[in-house]
């Protein structure tokens, strides 16, 4: 039996840590990152606004993040919305939006920096 005053020496030169990569699954995406596709084009009323079904919008796991993807129908192009610019801007290169695990579970442009509040295919 060891004494409560006994000290243990740890040899830090021989310690190793097994870090496992954590992988996100679809239920994580459903809980943390629901779709931000806007069926009404964020209320902007363009001549054409494709619904999420028409754009085949979906959220799915992609390694350690969730991704929202879509395919804009003919005559439309993707736009994104931010709190600062609810009117929308043309989506940059990349056909996906990124969402990270909590506490940072918000959607971002493919750059992983610009936070968005919505997206839609409009014409």
mmCIF file with all atom_site columns, N, CA and C in Angstrom, residues 33-38 51-62 65-73 78-79 94-99 107-110 118-121:
data_model
loop_
_atom_site.group_PDB
_atom_site.id
_atom_site.type_symbol
_atom_site.label_atom_id
_atom_site.label_alt_id
_atom_site.label_comp_id
_atom_site.label_asym_id
_atom_site.label_entity_id
_atom_site.label_seq_id
_atom_site.pdbx_PDB_ins_code
_atom_site.Cartn_x
_atom_site.Cartn_y
_atom_site.Cartn_z
_atom_site.occupancy
_atom_site.B_iso_or_equiv
_atom_site.pdbx_formal_charge
_atom_site.auth_seq_id
_atom_site.auth_comp_id
_atom_site.auth_asym_id
_atom_site.auth_atom_id
_atom_site.pdbx_PDB_model_num
ATOM 1   N N  . UNK A 1 33  ? -26.231 21.562 -37.395 1.00 0.00 ? 33  UNK A N  1
ATOM 2   C CA . UNK A 1 33  ? -26.140 22.384 -38.608 1.00 0.00 ? 33  UNK A CA 1
ATOM 3   C C  . UNK A 1 33  ? -27.340 22.189 -39.527 1.00 0.00 ? 33  UNK A C  1
ATOM 4   N N  . UNK A 1 34  ? -28.542 22.560 -39.082 1.00 0.00 ? 34  UNK A N  1
ATOM 5   C CA . UNK A 1 34  ? -29.677 22.427 -39.993 1.00 0.00 ? 34  UNK A CA 1
ATOM 6   C C  . UNK A 1 34  ? -29.490 23.334 -41.210 1.00 0.00 ? 34  UNK A C  1
ATOM 7   N N  . UNK A 1 35  ? -30.106 22.983 -42.285 1.00 0.00 ? 35  UNK A N  1
ATOM 8   C CA . UNK A 1 35  ? -29.968 23.726 -43.540 1.00 0.00 ? 35  UNK A CA 1
ATOM 9   C C  . UNK A 1 35  ? -30.275 25.215 -43.362 1.00 0.00 ? 35  UNK A C  1
ATOM 10  N N  . UNK A 1 36  ? -29.505 26.054 -44.061 1.00 0.00 ? 36  UNK A N  1
ATOM 11  C CA . UNK A 1 36  ? -29.773 27.498 -44.081 1.00 0.00 ? 36  UNK A CA 1
ATOM 12  C C  . UNK A 1 36  ? -30.287 27.925 -45.464 1.00 0.00 ? 36  UNK A C  1
ATOM 13  N N  . UNK A 1 37  ? -30.701 26.941 -46.281 1.00 0.00 ? 37  UNK A N  1
ATOM 14  C CA . UNK A 1 37  ? -31.249 27.274 -47.597 1.00 0.00 ? 37  UNK A CA 1
ATOM 15  C C  . UNK A 1 37  ? -32.548 28.048 -47.399 1.00 0.00 ? 37  UNK A C  1
ATOM 16  N N  . UNK A 1 38  ? -32.709 29.129 -48.130 1.00 0.00 ? 38  UNK A N  1
ATOM 17  C CA . UNK A 1 38  ? -33.877 30.000 -47.995 1.00 0.00 ? 38  UNK A CA 1
ATOM 18  C C  . UNK A 1 38  ? -34.800 29.829 -49.203 1.00 0.00 ? 38  UNK A C  1
ATOM 19  N N  . UNK A 1 51  ? -36.642 26.513 -54.916 1.00 0.00 ? 51  UNK A N  1
ATOM 20  C CA . UNK A 1 51  ? -36.795 25.942 -53.578 1.00 0.00 ? 51  UNK A CA 1
ATOM 21  C C  . UNK A 1 51  ? -35.621 25.009 -53.286 1.00 0.00 ? 51  UNK A C  1
ATOM 22  N N  . UNK A 1 52  ? -35.506 24.622 -52.040 1.00 0.00 ? 52  UNK A N  1
ATOM 23  C CA . UNK A 1 52  ? -34.426 23.693 -51.670 1.00 0.00 ? 52  UNK A CA 1
ATOM 24  C C  . UNK A 1 52  ? -34.575 22.369 -52.416 1.00 0.00 ? 52  UNK A C  1
ATOM 25  N N  . UNK A 1 53  ? -35.821 21.925 -52.635 1.00 0.00 ? 53  UNK A N  1
ATOM 26  C CA . UNK A 1 53  ? -36.038 20.676 -53.377 1.00 0.00 ? 53  UNK A CA 1
ATOM 27  C C  . UNK A 1 53  ? -35.595 20.834 -54.833 1.00 0.00 ? 53  UNK A C  1
ATOM 28  N N  . UNK A 1 54  ? -35.908 21.965 -55.450 1.00 0.00 ? 54  UNK A N  1
ATOM 29  C CA . UNK A 1 54  ? -35.504 22.202 -56.840 1.00 0.00 ? 54  UNK A CA 1
ATOM 30  C C  . UNK A 1 54  ? -33.986 22.293 -56.974 1.00 0.00 ? 54  UNK A C  1
ATOM 31  N N  . UNK A 1 55  ? -33.325 22.773 -55.925 1.00 0.00 ? 55  UNK A N  1
ATOM 32  C CA . UNK A 1 55  ? -31.865 22.908 -55.944 1.00 0.00 ? 55  UNK A CA 1
ATOM 33  C C  . UNK A 1 55  ? -31.161 21.666 -55.403 1.00 0.00 ? 55  UNK A C  1
ATOM 34  N N  . UNK A 1 56  ? -31.925 20.631 -55.066 1.00 0.00 ? 56  UNK A N  1
ATOM 35  C CA . UNK A 1 56  ? -31.355 19.398 -54.501 1.00 0.00 ? 56  UNK A CA 1
ATOM 36  C C  . UNK A 1 56  ? -30.420 19.710 -53.331 1.00 0.00 ? 56  UNK A C  1
ATOM 37  N N  . UNK A 1 57  ? -30.850 20.657 -52.491 1.00 0.00 ? 57  UNK A N  1
ATOM 38  C CA . UNK A 1 57  ? -30.053 21.070 -51.336 1.00 0.00 ? 57  UNK A CA 1
ATOM 39  C C  . UNK A 1 57  ? -30.007 19.956 -50.298 1.00 0.00 ? 57  UNK A C  1
ATOM 40  N N  . UNK A 1 58  ? -28.824 19.744 -49.731 1.00 0.00 ? 58  UNK A N  1
ATOM 41  C CA . UNK A 1 58  ? -28.692 18.736 -48.675 1.00 0.00 ? 58  UNK A CA 1
ATOM 42  C C  . UNK A 1 58  ? -27.528 19.056 -47.751 1.00 0.00 ? 58  UNK A C  1
ATOM 43  N N  . UNK A 1 59  ? -27.648 18.599 -46.512 1.00 0.00 ? 59  UNK A N  1
ATOM 44  C CA . UNK A 1 59  ? -26.583 18.735 -45.516 1.00 0.00 ? 59  UNK A CA 1
ATOM 45  C C  . UNK A 1 59  ? -26.056 17.337 -45.243 1.00 0.00 ? 59  UNK A C  1
ATOM 46  N N  . UNK A 1 60  ? -24.740 17.189 -45.255 1.00 0.00 ? 60  UNK A N  1
ATOM 47  C CA . UNK A 1 60  ? -24.142 15.875 -45.010 1.00 0.00 ? 60  UNK A CA 1
ATOM 48  C C  . UNK A 1 60  ? -22.787 16.032 -44.327 1.00 0.00 ? 60  UNK A C  1
ATOM 49  N N  . UNK A 1 61  ? -22.336 14.962 -43.649 1.00 0.00 ? 61  UNK A N  1
ATOM 50  C CA . UNK A 1 61  ? -21.021 15.024 -42.998 1.00 0.00 ? 61  UNK A CA 1
ATOM 51  C C  . UNK A 1 61  ? -19.895 14.984 -44.028 1.00 0.00 ? 61  UNK A C  1
ATOM 52  N N  . UNK A 1 62  ? -18.811 15.683 -43.706 1.00 0.00 ? 62  UNK A N  1
ATOM 53  C CA . UNK A 1 62  ? -17.610 15.688 -44.559 1.00 0.00 ? 62  UNK A CA 1
ATOM 54  C C  . UNK A 1 62  ? -16.400 15.721 -43.636 1.00 0.00 ? 62  UNK A C  1
ATOM 55  N N  . UNK A 1 65  ? -16.463 18.133 -40.363 1.00 0.00 ? 65  UNK A N  1
ATOM 56  C CA . UNK A 1 65  ? -17.411 19.235 -40.483 1.00 0.00 ? 65  UNK A CA 1
ATOM 57  C C  . UNK A 1 65  ? -18.646 18.756 -41.231 1.00 0.00 ? 65  UNK A C  1
ATOM 58  N N  . UNK A 1 66  ? -19.668 19.606 -41.260 1.00 0.00 ? 66  UNK A N  1
ATOM 59  C CA . UNK A 1 66  ? -20.855 19.344 -42.070 1.00 0.00 ? 66  UNK A CA 1
ATOM 60  C C  . UNK A 1 66  ? -20.798 20.276 -43.268 1.00 0.00 ? 66  UNK A C  1
ATOM 61  N N  . UNK A 1 67  ? -21.334 19.817 -44.386 1.00 0.00 ? 67  UNK A N  1
ATOM 62  C CA . UNK A 1 67  ? -21.364 20.647 -45.590 1.00 0.00 ? 67  UNK A CA 1
ATOM 63  C C  . UNK A 1 67  ? -22.770 20.677 -46.154 1.00 0.00 ? 67  UNK A C  1
ATOM 64  N N  . UNK A 1 68  ? -23.168 21.865 -46.554 1.00 0.00 ? 68  UNK A N  1
ATOM 65  C CA . UNK A 1 68  ? -24.428 22.018 -47.261 1.00 0.00 ? 68  UNK A CA 1
ATOM 66  C C  . UNK A 1 68  ? -24.079 22.178 -48.735 1.00 0.00 ? 68  UNK A C  1
ATOM 67  N N  . UNK A 1 69  ? -24.708 21.369 -49.575 1.00 0.00 ? 69  UNK A N  1
ATOM 68  C CA . UNK A 1 69  ? -24.434 21.397 -51.013 1.00 0.00 ? 69  UNK A CA 1
ATOM 69  C C  . UNK A 1 69  ? -25.744 21.580 -51.772 1.00 0.00 ? 69  UNK A C  1
ATOM 70  N N  . UNK A 1 70  ? -25.651 22.003 -53.014 1.00 0.00 ? 70  UNK A N  1
ATOM 71  C CA . UNK A 1 70  ? -26.813 22.250 -53.852 1.00 0.00 ? 70  UNK A CA 1
ATOM 72  C C  . UNK A 1 70  ? -26.386 22.252 -55.312 1.00 0.00 ? 70  UNK A C  1
ATOM 73  N N  . UNK A 1 71  ? -27.364 22.191 -56.197 1.00 0.00 ? 71  UNK A N  1
ATOM 74  C CA . UNK A 1 71  ? -27.133 22.327 -57.640 1.00 0.00 ? 71  UNK A CA 1
ATOM 75  C C  . UNK A 1 71  ? -28.219 23.253 -58.159 1.00 0.00 ? 71  UNK A C  1
ATOM 76  N N  . UNK A 1 72  ? -27.874 24.497 -58.391 1.00 0.00 ? 72  UNK A N  1
ATOM 77  C CA . UNK A 1 72  ? -28.867 25.474 -58.851 1.00 0.00 ? 72  UNK A CA 1
ATOM 78  C C  . UNK A 1 72  ? -29.428 25.067 -60.208 1.00 0.00 ? 72  UNK A C  1
ATOM 79  N N  . UNK A 1 73  ? -30.763 25.108 -60.350 1.00 0.00 ? 73  UNK A N  1
ATOM 80  C CA . UNK A 1 73  ? -31.361 24.784 -61.643 1.00 0.00 ? 73  UNK A CA 1
ATOM 81  C C  . UNK A 1 73  ? -31.030 25.853 -62.693 1.00 0.00 ? 73  UNK A C  1
ATOM 82  N N  . UNK A 1 78  ? -26.235 30.637 -57.342 1.00 0.00 ? 78  UNK A N  1
ATOM 83  C CA . UNK A 1 78  ? -26.270 30.703 -55.883 1.00 0.00 ? 78  UNK A CA 1
ATOM 84  C C  . UNK A 1 78  ? -25.924 32.094 -55.341 1.00 0.00 ? 78  UNK A C  1
ATOM 85  N N  . UNK A 1 79  ? -26.667 32.477 -54.321 1.00 0.00 ? 79  UNK A N  1
ATOM 86  C CA . UNK A 1 79  ? -26.419 33.709 -53.575 1.00 0.00 ? 79  UNK A CA 1
ATOM 87  C C  . UNK A 1 79  ? -26.306 33.340 -52.106 1.00 0.00 ? 79  UNK A C  1
ATOM 88  N N  . UNK A 1 94  ? -16.922 27.436 -55.384 1.00 0.00 ? 94  UNK A N  1
ATOM 89  C CA . UNK A 1 94  ? -17.170 26.391 -54.386 1.00 0.00 ? 94  UNK A CA 1
ATOM 90  C C  . UNK A 1 94  ? -18.665 26.188 -54.260 1.00 0.00 ? 94  UNK A C  1
ATOM 91  N N  . UNK A 1 95  ? -19.095 24.968 -54.371 1.00 0.00 ? 95  UNK A N  1
ATOM 92  C CA . UNK A 1 95  ? -20.528 24.679 -54.338 1.00 0.00 ? 95  UNK A CA 1
ATOM 93  C C  . UNK A 1 95  ? -20.946 24.081 -52.999 1.00 0.00 ? 95  UNK A C  1
ATOM 94  N N  . UNK A 1 96  ? -20.405 24.633 -51.913 1.00 0.00 ? 96  UNK A N  1
ATOM 95  C CA . UNK A 1 96  ? -20.763 24.134 -50.595 1.00 0.00 ? 96  UNK A CA 1
ATOM 96  C C  . UNK A 1 96  ? -20.577 25.229 -49.553 1.00 0.00 ? 96  UNK A C  1
ATOM 97  N N  . UNK A 1 97  ? -21.268 25.049 -48.433 1.00 0.00 ? 97  UNK A N  1
ATOM 98  C CA . UNK A 1 97  ? -21.083 25.895 -47.256 1.00 0.00 ? 97  UNK A CA 1
ATOM 99  C C  . UNK A 1 97  ? -20.600 24.979 -46.138 1.00 0.00 ? 97  UNK A C  1
ATOM 100 N N  . UNK A 1 98  ? -19.761 25.493 -45.255 1.00 0.00 ? 98  UNK A N  1
ATOM 101 C CA . UNK A 1 98  ? -19.160 24.689 -44.187 1.00 0.00 ? 98  UNK A CA 1
ATOM 102 C C  . UNK A 1 98  ? -19.772 25.032 -42.831 1.00 0.00 ? 98  UNK A C  1
ATOM 103 N N  . UNK A 1 99  ? -19.983 24.015 -42.010 1.00 0.00 ? 99  UNK A N  1
ATOM 104 C CA . UNK A 1 99  ? -20.471 24.198 -40.648 1.00 0.00 ? 99  UNK A CA 1
ATOM 105 C C  . UNK A 1 99  ? -19.622 23.316 -39.741 1.00 0.00 ? 99  UNK A C  1
ATOM 106 N N  . UNK A 1 107 ? -22.752 28.396 -40.301 1.00 0.00 ? 107 UNK A N  1
ATOM 107 C CA . UNK A 1 107 ? -22.321 28.158 -41.677 1.00 0.00 ? 107 UNK A CA 1
ATOM 108 C C  . UNK A 1 107 ? -21.371 29.248 -42.151 1.00 0.00 ? 107 UNK A C  1
ATOM 109 N N  . UNK A 1 108 ? -20.406 28.817 -42.967 1.00 0.00 ? 108 UNK A N  1
ATOM 110 C CA . UNK A 1 108 ? -19.395 29.700 -43.527 1.00 0.00 ? 108 UNK A CA 1
ATOM 111 C C  . UNK A 1 108 ? -19.251 29.418 -45.013 1.00 0.00 ? 108 UNK A C  1
ATOM 112 N N  . UNK A 1 109 ? -18.756 30.423 -45.759 1.00 0.00 ? 109 UNK A N  1
ATOM 113 C CA . UNK A 1 109 ? -18.386 30.201 -47.152 1.00 0.00 ? 109 UNK A CA 1
ATOM 114 C C  . UNK A 1 109 ? -17.264 29.169 -47.189 1.00 0.00 ? 109 UNK A C  1
ATOM 115 N N  . UNK A 1 110 ? -16.915 28.647 -48.366 1.00 0.00 ? 110 UNK A N  1
ATOM 116 C CA . UNK A 1 110 ? -15.828 27.663 -48.436 1.00 0.00 ? 110 UNK A CA 1
ATOM 117 C C  . UNK A 1 110 ? -14.512 28.138 -47.821 1.00 0.00 ? 110 UNK A C  1
ATOM 118 N N  . UNK A 1 118 ? -27.672 32.461 -44.653 1.00 0.00 ? 118 UNK A N  1
ATOM 119 C CA . UNK A 1 118 ? -28.556 31.775 -45.580 1.00 0.00 ? 118 UNK A CA 1
ATOM 120 C C  . UNK A 1 118 ? -27.958 31.712 -46.967 1.00 0.00 ? 118 UNK A C  1
ATOM 121 N N  . UNK A 1 119 ? -28.607 30.917 -47.817 1.00 0.00 ? 119 UNK A N  1
ATOM 122 C CA . UNK A 1 119 ? -28.197 30.807 -49.218 1.00 0.00 ? 119 UNK A CA 1
ATOM 123 C C  . UNK A 1 119 ? -29.406 30.387 -50.026 1.00 0.00 ? 119 UNK A C  1
ATOM 124 N N  . UNK A 1 120 ? -29.365 30.669 -51.315 1.00 0.00 ? 120 UNK A N  1
ATOM 125 C CA . UNK A 1 120 ? -30.462 30.293 -52.204 1.00 0.00 ? 120 UNK A CA 1
ATOM 126 C C  . UNK A 1 120 ? -30.005 30.388 -53.650 1.00 0.00 ? 120 UNK A C  1
ATOM 127 N N  . UNK A 1 121 ? -30.747 29.708 -54.512 1.00 0.00 ? 121 UNK A N  1
ATOM 128 C CA . UNK A 1 121 ? -30.517 29.801 -55.953 1.00 0.00 ? 121 UNK A CA 1
ATOM 129 C C  . UNK A 1 121 ? -31.559 30.764 -56.502 1.00 0.00 ? 121 UNK A C  1
#
